[in-house]
XYZ file of N, CA and C in Angstrom:
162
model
N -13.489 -10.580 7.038
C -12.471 -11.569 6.876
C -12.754 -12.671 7.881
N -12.583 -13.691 7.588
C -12.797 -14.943 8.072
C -11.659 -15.907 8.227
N -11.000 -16.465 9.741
C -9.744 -17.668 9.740
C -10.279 -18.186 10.460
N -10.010 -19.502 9.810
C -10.531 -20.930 10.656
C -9.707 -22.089 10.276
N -9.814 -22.796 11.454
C -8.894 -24.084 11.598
C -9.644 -25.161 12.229
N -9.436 -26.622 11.979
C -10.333 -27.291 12.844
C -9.414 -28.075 13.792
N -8.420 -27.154 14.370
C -7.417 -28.199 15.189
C -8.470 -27.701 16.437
N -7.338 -28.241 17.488
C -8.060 -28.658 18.922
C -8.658 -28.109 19.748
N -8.663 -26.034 19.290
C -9.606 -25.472 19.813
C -8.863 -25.038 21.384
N -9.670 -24.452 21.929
C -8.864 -23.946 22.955
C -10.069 -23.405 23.988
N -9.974 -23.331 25.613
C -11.000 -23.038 26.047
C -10.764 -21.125 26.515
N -11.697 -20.510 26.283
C -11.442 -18.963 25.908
C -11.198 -18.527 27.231
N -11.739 -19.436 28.322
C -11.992 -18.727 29.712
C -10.116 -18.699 30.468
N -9.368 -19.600 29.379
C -8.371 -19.997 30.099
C -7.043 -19.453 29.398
N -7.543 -18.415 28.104
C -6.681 -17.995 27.037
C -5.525 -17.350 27.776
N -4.146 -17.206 27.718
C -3.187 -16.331 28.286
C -3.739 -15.124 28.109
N -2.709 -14.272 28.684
C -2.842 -12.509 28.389
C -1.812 -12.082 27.506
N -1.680 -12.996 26.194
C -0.321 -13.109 25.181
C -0.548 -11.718 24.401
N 0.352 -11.353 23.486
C 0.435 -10.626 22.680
C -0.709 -11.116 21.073
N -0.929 -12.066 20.847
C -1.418 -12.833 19.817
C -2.948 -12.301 19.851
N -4.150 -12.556 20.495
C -5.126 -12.150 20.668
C -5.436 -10.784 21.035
N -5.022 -10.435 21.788
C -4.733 -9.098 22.614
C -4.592 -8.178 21.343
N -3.492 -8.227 20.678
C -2.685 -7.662 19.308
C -4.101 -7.541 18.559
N -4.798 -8.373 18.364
C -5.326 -8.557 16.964
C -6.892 -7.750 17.383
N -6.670 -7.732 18.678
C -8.185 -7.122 19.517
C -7.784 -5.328 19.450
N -7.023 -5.121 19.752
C -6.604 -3.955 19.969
C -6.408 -3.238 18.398
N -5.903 -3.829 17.417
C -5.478 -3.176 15.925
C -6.942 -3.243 15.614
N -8.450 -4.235 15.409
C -9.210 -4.087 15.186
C -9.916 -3.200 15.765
N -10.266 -2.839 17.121
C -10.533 -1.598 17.481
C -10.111 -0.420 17.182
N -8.822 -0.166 17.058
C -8.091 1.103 16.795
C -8.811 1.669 15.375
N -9.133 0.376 14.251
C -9.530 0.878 13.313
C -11.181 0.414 12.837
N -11.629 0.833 14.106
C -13.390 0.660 14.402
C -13.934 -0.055 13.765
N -13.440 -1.774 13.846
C -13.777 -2.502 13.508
C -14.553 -3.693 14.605
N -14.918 -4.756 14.316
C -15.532 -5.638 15.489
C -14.708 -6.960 15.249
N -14.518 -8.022 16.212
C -14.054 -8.959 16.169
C -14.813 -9.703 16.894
N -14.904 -11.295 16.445
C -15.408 -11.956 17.230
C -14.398 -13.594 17.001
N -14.098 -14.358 18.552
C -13.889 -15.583 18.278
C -14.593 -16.522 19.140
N -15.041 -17.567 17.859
C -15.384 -18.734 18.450
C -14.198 -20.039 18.471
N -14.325 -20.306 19.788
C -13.885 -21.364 19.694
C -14.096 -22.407 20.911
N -13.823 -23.994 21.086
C -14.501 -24.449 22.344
C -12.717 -25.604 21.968
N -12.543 -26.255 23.327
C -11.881 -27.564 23.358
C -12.591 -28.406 22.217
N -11.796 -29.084 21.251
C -11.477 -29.952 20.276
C -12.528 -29.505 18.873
N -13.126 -28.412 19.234
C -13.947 -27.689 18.075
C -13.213 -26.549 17.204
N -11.727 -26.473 17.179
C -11.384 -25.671 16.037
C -11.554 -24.053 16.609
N -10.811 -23.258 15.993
C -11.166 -21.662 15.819
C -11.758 -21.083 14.734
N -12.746 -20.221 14.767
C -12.614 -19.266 13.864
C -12.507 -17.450 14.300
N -11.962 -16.464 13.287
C -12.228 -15.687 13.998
C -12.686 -14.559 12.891
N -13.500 -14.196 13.321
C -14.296 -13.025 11.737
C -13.816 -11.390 12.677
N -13.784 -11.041 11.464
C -13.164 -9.264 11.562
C -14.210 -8.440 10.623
N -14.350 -7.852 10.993
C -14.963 -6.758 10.073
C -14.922 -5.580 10.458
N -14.412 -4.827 8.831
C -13.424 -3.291 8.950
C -14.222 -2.432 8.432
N -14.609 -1.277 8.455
C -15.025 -0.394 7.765
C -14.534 0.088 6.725
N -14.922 0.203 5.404
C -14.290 0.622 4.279
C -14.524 2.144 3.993
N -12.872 2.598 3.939
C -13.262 4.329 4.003
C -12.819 4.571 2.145
């Protein structure tokens, strides 16, 4: 699965310790999956998931 946006991007080094990322890091692990996000200041997010299909 793939979400992307091309708003303003955000710098990763400076992300809170929110529930939002954290959440979405933690449910993908639980179900031995990988996550990855890119994102930089004014370059947009994306963030790919990939789940194992049982």
């Amino acid at each position: 699965m793939q979400i992307s946006d091309n708003g303003a991007g955000f710098d990763p080094s400076q992300a809170s310790a929110g529930i939002g990322l954290v959440g979405m890091r933690e449910r993908v692990y639980a179900a031995n999956g990988r996550i990855t996000i890119d994102t930089g200041l004014t370059a947009g997010t994306r963030i790919n998931i990939a789940m194992p299909i049982q």
